[in-house]
mmCIF file of C-alpha atoms in Angstrom:
data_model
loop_
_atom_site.group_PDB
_atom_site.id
_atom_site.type_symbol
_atom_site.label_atom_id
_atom_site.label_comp_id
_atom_site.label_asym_id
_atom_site.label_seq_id
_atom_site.Cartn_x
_atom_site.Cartn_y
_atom_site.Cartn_z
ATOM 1 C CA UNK D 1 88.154 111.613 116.710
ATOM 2 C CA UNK D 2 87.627 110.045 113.403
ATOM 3 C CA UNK D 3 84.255 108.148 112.773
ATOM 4 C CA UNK D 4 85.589 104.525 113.136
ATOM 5 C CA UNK D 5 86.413 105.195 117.138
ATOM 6 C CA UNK D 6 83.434 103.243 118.245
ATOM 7 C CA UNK D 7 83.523 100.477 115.317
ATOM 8 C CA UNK D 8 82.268 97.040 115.800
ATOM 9 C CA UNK D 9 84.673 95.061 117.148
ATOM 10 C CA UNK D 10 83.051 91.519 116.796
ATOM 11 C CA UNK D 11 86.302 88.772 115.187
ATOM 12 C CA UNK D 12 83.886 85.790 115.476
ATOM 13 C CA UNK D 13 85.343 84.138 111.888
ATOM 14 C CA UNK D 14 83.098 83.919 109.136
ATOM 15 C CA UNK D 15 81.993 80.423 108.640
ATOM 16 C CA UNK D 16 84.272 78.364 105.952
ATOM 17 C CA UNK D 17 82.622 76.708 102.567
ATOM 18 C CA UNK D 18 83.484 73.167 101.608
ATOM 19 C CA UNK D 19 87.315 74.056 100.400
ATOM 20 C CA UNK D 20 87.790 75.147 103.901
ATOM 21 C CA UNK D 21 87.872 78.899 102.965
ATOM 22 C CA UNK D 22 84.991 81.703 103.404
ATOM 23 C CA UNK D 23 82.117 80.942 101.221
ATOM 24 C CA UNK D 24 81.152 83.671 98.872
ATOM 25 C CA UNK D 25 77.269 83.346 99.961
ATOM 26 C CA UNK D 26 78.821 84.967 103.173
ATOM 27 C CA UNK D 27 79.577 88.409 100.662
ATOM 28 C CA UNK D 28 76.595 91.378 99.715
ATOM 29 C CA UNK D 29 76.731 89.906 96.291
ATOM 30 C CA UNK D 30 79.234 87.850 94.346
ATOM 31 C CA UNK D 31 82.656 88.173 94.887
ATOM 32 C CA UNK D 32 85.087 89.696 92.913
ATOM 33 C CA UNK D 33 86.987 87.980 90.364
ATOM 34 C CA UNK D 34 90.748 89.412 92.201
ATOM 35 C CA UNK D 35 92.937 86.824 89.951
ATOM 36 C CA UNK D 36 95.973 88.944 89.188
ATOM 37 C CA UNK D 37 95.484 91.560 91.703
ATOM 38 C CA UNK D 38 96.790 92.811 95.067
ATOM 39 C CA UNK D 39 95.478 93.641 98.563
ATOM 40 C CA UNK D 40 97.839 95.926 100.730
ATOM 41 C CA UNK D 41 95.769 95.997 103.674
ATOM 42 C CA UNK D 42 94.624 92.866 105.925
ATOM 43 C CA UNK D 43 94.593 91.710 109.847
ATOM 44 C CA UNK D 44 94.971 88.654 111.027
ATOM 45 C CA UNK D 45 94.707 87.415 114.600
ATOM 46 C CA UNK D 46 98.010 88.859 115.797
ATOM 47 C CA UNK D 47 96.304 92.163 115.866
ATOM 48 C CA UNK D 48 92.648 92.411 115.223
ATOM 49 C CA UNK D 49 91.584 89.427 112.613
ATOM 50 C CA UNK D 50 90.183 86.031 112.602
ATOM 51 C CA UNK D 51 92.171 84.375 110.545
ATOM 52 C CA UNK D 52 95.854 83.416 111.205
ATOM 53 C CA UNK D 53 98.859 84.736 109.053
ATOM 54 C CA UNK D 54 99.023 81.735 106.949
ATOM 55 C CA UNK D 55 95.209 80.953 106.095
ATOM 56 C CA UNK D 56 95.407 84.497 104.810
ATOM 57 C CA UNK D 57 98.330 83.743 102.475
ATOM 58 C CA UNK D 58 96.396 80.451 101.246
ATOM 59 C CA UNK D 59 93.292 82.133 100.796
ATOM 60 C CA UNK D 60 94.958 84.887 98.380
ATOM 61 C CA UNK D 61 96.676 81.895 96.724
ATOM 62 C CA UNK D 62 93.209 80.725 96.314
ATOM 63 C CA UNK D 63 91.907 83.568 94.827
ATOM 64 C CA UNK D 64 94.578 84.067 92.462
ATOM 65 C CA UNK D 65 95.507 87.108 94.244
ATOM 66 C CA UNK D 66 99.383 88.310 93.002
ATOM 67 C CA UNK D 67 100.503 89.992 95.822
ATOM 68 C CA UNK D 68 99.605 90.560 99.388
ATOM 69 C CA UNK D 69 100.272 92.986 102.401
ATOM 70 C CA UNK D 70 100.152 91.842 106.065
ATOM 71 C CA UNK D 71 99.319 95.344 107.904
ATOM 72 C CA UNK D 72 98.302 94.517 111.422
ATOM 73 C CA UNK D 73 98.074 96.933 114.369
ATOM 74 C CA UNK D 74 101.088 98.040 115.554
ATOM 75 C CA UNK D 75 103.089 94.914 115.455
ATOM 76 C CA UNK D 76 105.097 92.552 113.055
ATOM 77 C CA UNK D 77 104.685 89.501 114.675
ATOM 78 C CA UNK D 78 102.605 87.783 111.758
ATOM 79 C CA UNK D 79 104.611 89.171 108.801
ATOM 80 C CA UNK D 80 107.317 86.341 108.608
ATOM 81 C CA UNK D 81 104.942 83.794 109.081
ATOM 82 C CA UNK D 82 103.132 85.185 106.409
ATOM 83 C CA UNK D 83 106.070 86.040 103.843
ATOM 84 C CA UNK D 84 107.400 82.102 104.735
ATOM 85 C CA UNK D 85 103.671 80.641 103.297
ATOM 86 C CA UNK D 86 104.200 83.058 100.995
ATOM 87 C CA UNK D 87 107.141 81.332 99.450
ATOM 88 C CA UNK D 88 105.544 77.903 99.824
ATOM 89 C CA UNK D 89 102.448 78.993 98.086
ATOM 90 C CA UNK D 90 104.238 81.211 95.317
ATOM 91 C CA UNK D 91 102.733 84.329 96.735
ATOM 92 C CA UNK D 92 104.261 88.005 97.036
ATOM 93 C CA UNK D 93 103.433 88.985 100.608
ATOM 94 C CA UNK D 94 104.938 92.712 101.612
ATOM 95 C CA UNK D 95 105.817 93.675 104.894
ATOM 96 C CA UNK D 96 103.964 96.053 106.409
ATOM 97 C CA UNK D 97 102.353 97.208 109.560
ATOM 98 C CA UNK D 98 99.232 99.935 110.649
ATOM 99 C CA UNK D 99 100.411 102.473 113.520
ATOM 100 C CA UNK D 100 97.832 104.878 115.250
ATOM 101 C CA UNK D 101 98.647 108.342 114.710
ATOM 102 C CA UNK D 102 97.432 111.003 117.117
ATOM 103 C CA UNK D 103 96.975 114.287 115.379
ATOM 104 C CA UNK D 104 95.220 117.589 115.888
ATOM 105 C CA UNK D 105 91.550 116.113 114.960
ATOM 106 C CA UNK D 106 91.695 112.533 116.391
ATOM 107 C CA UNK D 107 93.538 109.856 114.887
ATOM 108 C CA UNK D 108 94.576 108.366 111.515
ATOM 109 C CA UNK D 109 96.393 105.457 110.549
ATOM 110 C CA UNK D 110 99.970 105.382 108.784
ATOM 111 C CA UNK D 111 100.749 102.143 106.955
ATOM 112 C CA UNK D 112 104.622 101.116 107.417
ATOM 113 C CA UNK D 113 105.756 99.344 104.099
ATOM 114 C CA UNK D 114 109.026 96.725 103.186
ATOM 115 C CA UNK D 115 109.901 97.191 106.516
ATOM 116 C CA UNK D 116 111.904 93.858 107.686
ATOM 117 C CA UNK D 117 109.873 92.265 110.347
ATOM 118 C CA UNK D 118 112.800 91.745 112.401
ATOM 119 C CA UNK D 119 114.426 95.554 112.108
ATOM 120 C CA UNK D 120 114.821 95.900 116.172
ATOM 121 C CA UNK D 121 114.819 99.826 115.586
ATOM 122 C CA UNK D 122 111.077 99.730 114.247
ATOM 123 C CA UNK D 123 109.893 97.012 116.568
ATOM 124 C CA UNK D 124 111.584 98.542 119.892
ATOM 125 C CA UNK D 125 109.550 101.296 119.093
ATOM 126 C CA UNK D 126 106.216 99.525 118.521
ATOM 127 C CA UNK D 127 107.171 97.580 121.703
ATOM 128 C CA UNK D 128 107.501 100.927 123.813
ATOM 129 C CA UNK D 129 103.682 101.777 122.879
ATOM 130 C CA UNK D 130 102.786 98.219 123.564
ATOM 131 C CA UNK D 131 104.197 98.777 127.000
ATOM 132 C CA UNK D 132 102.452 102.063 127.926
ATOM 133 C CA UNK D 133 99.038 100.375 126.025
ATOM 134 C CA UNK D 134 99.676 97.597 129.152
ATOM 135 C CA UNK D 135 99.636 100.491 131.320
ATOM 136 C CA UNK D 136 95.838 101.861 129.740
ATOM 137 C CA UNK D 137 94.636 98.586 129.845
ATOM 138 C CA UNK D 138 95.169 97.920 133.155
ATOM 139 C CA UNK D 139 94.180 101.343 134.352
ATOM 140 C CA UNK D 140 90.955 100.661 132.375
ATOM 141 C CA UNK D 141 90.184 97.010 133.871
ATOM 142 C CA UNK D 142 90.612 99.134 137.402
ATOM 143 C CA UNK D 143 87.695 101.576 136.367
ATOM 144 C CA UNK D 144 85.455 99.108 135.193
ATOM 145 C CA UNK D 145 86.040 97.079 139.011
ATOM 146 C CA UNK D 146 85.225 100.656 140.220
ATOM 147 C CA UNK D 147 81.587 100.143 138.180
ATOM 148 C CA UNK D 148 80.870 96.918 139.557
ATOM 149 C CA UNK D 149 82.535 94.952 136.598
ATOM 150 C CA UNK D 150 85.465 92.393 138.092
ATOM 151 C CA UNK D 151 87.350 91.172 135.220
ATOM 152 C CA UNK D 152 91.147 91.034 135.473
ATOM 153 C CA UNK D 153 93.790 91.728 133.199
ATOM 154 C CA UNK D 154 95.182 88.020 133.254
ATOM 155 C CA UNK D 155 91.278 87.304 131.408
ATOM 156 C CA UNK D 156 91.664 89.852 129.063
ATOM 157 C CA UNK D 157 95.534 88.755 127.686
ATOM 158 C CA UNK D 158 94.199 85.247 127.612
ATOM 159 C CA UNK D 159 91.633 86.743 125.315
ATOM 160 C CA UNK D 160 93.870 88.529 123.242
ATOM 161 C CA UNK D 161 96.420 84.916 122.890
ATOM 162 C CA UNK D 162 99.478 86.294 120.618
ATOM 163 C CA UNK D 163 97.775 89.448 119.258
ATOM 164 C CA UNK D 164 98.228 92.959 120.705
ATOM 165 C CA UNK D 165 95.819 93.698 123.737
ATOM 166 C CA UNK D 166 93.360 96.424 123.521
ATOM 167 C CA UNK D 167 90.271 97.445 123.516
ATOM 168 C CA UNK D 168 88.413 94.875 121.515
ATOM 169 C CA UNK D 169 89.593 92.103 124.120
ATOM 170 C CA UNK D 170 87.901 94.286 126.680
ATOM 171 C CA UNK D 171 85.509 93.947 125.171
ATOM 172 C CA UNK D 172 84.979 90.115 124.601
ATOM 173 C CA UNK D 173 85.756 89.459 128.487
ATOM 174 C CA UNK D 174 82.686 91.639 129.138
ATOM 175 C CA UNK D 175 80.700 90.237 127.119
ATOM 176 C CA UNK D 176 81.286 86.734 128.051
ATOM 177 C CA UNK D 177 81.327 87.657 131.912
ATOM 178 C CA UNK D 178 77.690 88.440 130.791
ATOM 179 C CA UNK D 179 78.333 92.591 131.629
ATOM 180 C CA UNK D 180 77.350 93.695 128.458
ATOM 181 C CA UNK D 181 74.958 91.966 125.829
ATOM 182 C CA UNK D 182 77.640 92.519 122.603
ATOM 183 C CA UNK D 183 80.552 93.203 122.210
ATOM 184 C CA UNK D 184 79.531 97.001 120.302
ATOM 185 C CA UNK D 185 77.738 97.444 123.661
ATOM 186 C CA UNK D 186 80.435 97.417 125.534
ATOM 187 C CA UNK D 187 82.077 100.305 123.535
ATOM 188 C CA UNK D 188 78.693 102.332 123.322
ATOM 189 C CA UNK D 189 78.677 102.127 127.310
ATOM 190 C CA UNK D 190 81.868 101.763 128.761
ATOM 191 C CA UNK D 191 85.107 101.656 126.165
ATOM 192 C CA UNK D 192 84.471 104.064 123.617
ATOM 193 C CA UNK D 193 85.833 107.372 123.000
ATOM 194 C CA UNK D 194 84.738 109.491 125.938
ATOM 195 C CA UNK D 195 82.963 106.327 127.524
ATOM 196 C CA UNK D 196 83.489 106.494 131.498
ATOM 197 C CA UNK D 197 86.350 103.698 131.188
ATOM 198 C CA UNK D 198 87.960 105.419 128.377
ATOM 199 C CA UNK D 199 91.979 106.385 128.614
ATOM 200 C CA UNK D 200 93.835 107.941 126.057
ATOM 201 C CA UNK D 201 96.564 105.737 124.818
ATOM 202 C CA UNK D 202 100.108 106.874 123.614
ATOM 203 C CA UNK D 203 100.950 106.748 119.878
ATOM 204 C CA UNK D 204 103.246 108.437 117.724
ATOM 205 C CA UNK D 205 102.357 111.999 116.349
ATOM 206 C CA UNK D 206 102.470 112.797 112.313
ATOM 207 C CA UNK D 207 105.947 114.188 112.370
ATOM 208 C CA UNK D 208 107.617 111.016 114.443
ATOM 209 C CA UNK D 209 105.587 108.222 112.664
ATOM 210 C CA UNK D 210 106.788 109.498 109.064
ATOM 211 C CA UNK D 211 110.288 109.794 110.126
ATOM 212 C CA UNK D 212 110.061 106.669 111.988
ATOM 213 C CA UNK D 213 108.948 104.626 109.072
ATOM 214 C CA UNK D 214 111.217 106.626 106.931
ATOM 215 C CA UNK D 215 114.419 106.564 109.282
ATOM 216 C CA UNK D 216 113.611 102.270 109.310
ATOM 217 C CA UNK D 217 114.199 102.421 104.982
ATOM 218 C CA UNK D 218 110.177 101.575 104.928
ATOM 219 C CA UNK D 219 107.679 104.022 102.643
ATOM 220 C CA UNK D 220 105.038 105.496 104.981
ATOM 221 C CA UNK D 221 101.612 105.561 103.588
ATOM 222 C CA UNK D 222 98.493 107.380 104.645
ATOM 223 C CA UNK D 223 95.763 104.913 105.507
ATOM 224 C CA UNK D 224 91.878 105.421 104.107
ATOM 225 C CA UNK D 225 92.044 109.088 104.043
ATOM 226 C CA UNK D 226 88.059 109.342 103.520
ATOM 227 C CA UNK D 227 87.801 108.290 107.669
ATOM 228 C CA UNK D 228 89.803 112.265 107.986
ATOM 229 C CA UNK D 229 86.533 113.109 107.444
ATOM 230 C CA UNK D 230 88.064 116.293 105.306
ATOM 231 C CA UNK D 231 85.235 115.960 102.576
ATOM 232 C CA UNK D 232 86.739 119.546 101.151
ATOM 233 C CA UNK D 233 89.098 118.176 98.778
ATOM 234 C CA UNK D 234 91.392 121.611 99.205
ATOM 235 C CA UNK D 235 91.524 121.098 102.682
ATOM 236 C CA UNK D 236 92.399 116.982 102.330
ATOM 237 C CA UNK D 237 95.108 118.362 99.817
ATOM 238 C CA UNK D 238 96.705 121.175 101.904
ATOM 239 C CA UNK D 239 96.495 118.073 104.845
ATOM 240 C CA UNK D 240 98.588 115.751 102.332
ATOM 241 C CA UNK D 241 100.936 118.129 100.891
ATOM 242 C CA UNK D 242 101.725 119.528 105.016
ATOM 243 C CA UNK D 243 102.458 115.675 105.430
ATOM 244 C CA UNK D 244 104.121 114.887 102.267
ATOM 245 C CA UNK D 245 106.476 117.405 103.612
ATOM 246 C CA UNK D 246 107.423 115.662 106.597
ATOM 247 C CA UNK D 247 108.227 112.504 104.112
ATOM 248 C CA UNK D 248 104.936 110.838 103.657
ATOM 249 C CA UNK D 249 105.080 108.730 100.207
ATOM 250 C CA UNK D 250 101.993 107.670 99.734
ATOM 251 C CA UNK D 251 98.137 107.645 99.997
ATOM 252 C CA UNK D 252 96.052 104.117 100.271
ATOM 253 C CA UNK D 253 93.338 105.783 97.787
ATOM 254 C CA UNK D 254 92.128 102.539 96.281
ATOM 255 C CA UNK D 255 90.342 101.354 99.643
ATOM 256 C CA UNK D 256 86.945 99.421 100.402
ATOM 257 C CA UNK D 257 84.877 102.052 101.938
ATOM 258 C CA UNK D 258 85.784 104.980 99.507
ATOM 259 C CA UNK D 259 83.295 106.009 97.696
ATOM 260 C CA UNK D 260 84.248 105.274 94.094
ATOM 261 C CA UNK D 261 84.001 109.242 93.380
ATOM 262 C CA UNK D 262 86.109 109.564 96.342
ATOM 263 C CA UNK D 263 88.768 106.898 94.848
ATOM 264 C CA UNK D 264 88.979 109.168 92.007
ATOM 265 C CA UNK D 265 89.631 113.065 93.723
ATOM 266 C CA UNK D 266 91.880 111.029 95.923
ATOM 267 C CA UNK D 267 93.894 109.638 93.212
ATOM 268 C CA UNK D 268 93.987 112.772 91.533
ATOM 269 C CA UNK D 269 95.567 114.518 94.715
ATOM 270 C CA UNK D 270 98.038 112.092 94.866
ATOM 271 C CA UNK D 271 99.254 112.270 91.359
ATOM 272 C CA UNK D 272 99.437 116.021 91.702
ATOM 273 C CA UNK D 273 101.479 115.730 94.475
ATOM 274 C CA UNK D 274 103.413 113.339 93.777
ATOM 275 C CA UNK D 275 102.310 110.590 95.930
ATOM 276 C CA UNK D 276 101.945 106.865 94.775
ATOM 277 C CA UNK D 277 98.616 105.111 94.883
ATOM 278 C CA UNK D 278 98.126 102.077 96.999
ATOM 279 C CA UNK D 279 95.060 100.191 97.916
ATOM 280 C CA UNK D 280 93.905 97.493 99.652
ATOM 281 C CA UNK D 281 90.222 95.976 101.493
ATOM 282 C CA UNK D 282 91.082 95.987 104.688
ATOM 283 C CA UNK D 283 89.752 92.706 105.426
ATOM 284 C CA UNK D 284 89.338 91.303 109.261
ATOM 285 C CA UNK D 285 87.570 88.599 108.834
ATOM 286 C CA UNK D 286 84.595 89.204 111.029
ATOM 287 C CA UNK D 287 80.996 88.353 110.439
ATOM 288 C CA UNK D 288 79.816 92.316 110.839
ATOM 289 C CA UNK D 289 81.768 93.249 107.359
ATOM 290 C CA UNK D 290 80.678 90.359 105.035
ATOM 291 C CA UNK D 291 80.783 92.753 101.909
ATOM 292 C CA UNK D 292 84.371 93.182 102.642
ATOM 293 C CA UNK D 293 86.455 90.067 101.171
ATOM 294 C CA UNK D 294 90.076 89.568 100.706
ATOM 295 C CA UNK D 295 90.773 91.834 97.882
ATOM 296 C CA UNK D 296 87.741 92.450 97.019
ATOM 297 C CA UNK D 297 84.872 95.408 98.560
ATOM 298 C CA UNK D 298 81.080 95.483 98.841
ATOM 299 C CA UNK D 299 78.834 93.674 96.558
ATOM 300 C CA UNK D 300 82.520 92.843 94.363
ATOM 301 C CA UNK D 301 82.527 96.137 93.270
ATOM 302 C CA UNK D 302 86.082 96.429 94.520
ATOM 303 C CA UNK D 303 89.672 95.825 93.505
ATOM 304 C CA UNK D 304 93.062 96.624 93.740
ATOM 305 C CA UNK D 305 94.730 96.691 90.171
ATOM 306 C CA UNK D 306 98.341 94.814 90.306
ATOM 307 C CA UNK D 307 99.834 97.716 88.625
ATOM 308 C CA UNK D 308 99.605 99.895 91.626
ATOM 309 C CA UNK D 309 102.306 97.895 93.434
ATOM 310 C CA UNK D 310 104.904 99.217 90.901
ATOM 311 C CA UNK D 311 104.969 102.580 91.893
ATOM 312 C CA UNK D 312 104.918 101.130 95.469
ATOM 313 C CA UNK D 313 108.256 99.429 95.183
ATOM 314 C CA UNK D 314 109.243 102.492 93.377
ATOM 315 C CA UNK D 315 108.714 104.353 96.499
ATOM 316 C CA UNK D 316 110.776 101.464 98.267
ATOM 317 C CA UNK D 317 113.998 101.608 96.222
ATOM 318 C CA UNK D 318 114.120 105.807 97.091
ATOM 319 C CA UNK D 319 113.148 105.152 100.481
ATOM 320 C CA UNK D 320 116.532 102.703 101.199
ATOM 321 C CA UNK D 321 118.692 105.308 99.261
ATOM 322 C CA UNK D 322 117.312 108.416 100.556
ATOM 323 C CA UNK D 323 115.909 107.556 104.432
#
């Protein structure tokens, strides 16, 4: 399993400033100046985020930001509500959504670009997983009665309101019922990978997730490829060419967490292979990440350059004439 299995899953919102937005005294050091650049990677609350589709769009607006990217957890739900403040605030929001991938070491994550929101062959799909997740969730809820804990499903869908149940909402029943004493507790004891009330959930494998995306005119895009936790570049490489083969377009190399050496032998891979460059923050909107803003990364020592959407939409055009 990749490292982020067990990551905090507290979506408290940060508190707001005076213009009703998150204050920058909230950040590890001043924020970013991001006018003129992008962000292709964000939640909001119809997946795992605190802040609604729209806030997001007029925060970015805010910021200056040029263009945006809703990617939330396997669903669409948010993106037209999103790319409809878009217009009103005179910001470029992309389409785009984050699917699980199971592969031979764990799991990564395949972003799903200018995909329309309301393609039915895409969403049907996402919708089939959603079903069988319904299926874990409740066979999770069961074990945890079997441990003493009664919560019911009913709770934990309340919880979760419009965004995809999981884990997280779990998570936040348990730790209001008073089970656990946070919510990171309750995936250190009980949720977590290989945590008693653990199931394995379905998901798409490498092969059928590029295709997928591909088959659905969108350009399929390897997510934060430092969590593969292949730290020998030759090995990442082989990894990206083997899936690059199957019809991956891109790598998100430009990303919060990356090491900026790491941004750089990533980069380098993808040019050599032919793969465009995206990047994006990742932002949730949770107190436990306050170095990570929208479009901007720890300390404001992060930011996606504008140009980088280019090849992007590059990517887009071949993608709807060769699916």
């Amino acid at each position: 399993m990749n490292g982020r299995g067990n990551r905090e899953v507290q979506v408290k919102p940060r508190p707001l400033g005076p213009d009703g937005f998150p204050a920058p005294s909230d950040f590890d050091g001043p924020p970013a100046d991001v006018a003129g650049c992008i962000d292709l990677h964000m939640h909001s609350t119809c997946s795992d985020g605190a802040f609604e589709p729209e806030f997001l769009v007029r925060w970015a607006r805010k910021l200056g930001l040029k263009a945006i990217a809703l990617t939330d957890h396997d669903t669409m739900k948010g993106v037209r509500r999103a790319m409809n403040e878009g217009s009103r605030q005179g910001v470029e929001v992309i389409p785009g959504c984050e699917i699980s991938v199971a592969y031979s070491q764990g799991t990564f994550h395949l972003l799903a670009y200018f995909i329309e929101p309301e393609n039915r062959q895409f969403t049907d799909r996402l919708d089939e997983i959603a079903h069988n997740r319904h299926a874990r969730n409740q066979k999770i809820v069961a074990k945890l009665g079997e441990f003493g804990m009664a919560v019911t499903y009913d709770e934990i869908r309340a919880e979760a309101g419009e965004a995809v149940t999981g884990r997280p909402h779990i998570a936040r029943v348990l730790l209001k019922r008073g089970y656990v004493k946070s919510t990171q507790e309750a995936f250190d004891l009980w949720l977590g990978d290989d945590r008693p009330c653990y199931f394995e959930k379905e998901t798409f494998g490498p092969r059928e997730a590029i295709e997928h995306v591909r088959r659905c005119g969108g350009v399929p895009v390897m997510a934060h490829p430092y969590w593969l936790n292949r730290r020998d570049l030759q090995d990442l490489e082989q990894y990206l060419s083997e899936l690059k083969d199957m019809g991956l377009m891109g790598v998100e190399c430009v990303y919060s967490d990356h090491p900026p050496e790491f941004r750089r032998q990533c980069t380098g891979i993808a040019q050599r292979l032919g793969l465009v460059v995206t990047g994006g923050a990742d932002f949730h909107g949770g107190v436990t990440k306050p170095e990570v803003s929208l479009g901007s990364g720890p300390g404001g020592g992060f930011k996606v350059p504008a140009e980088l959407l280019e090849g992007l939409k590059s990517a887009a055009a071949r993608a709807r004439v060769q699916p």
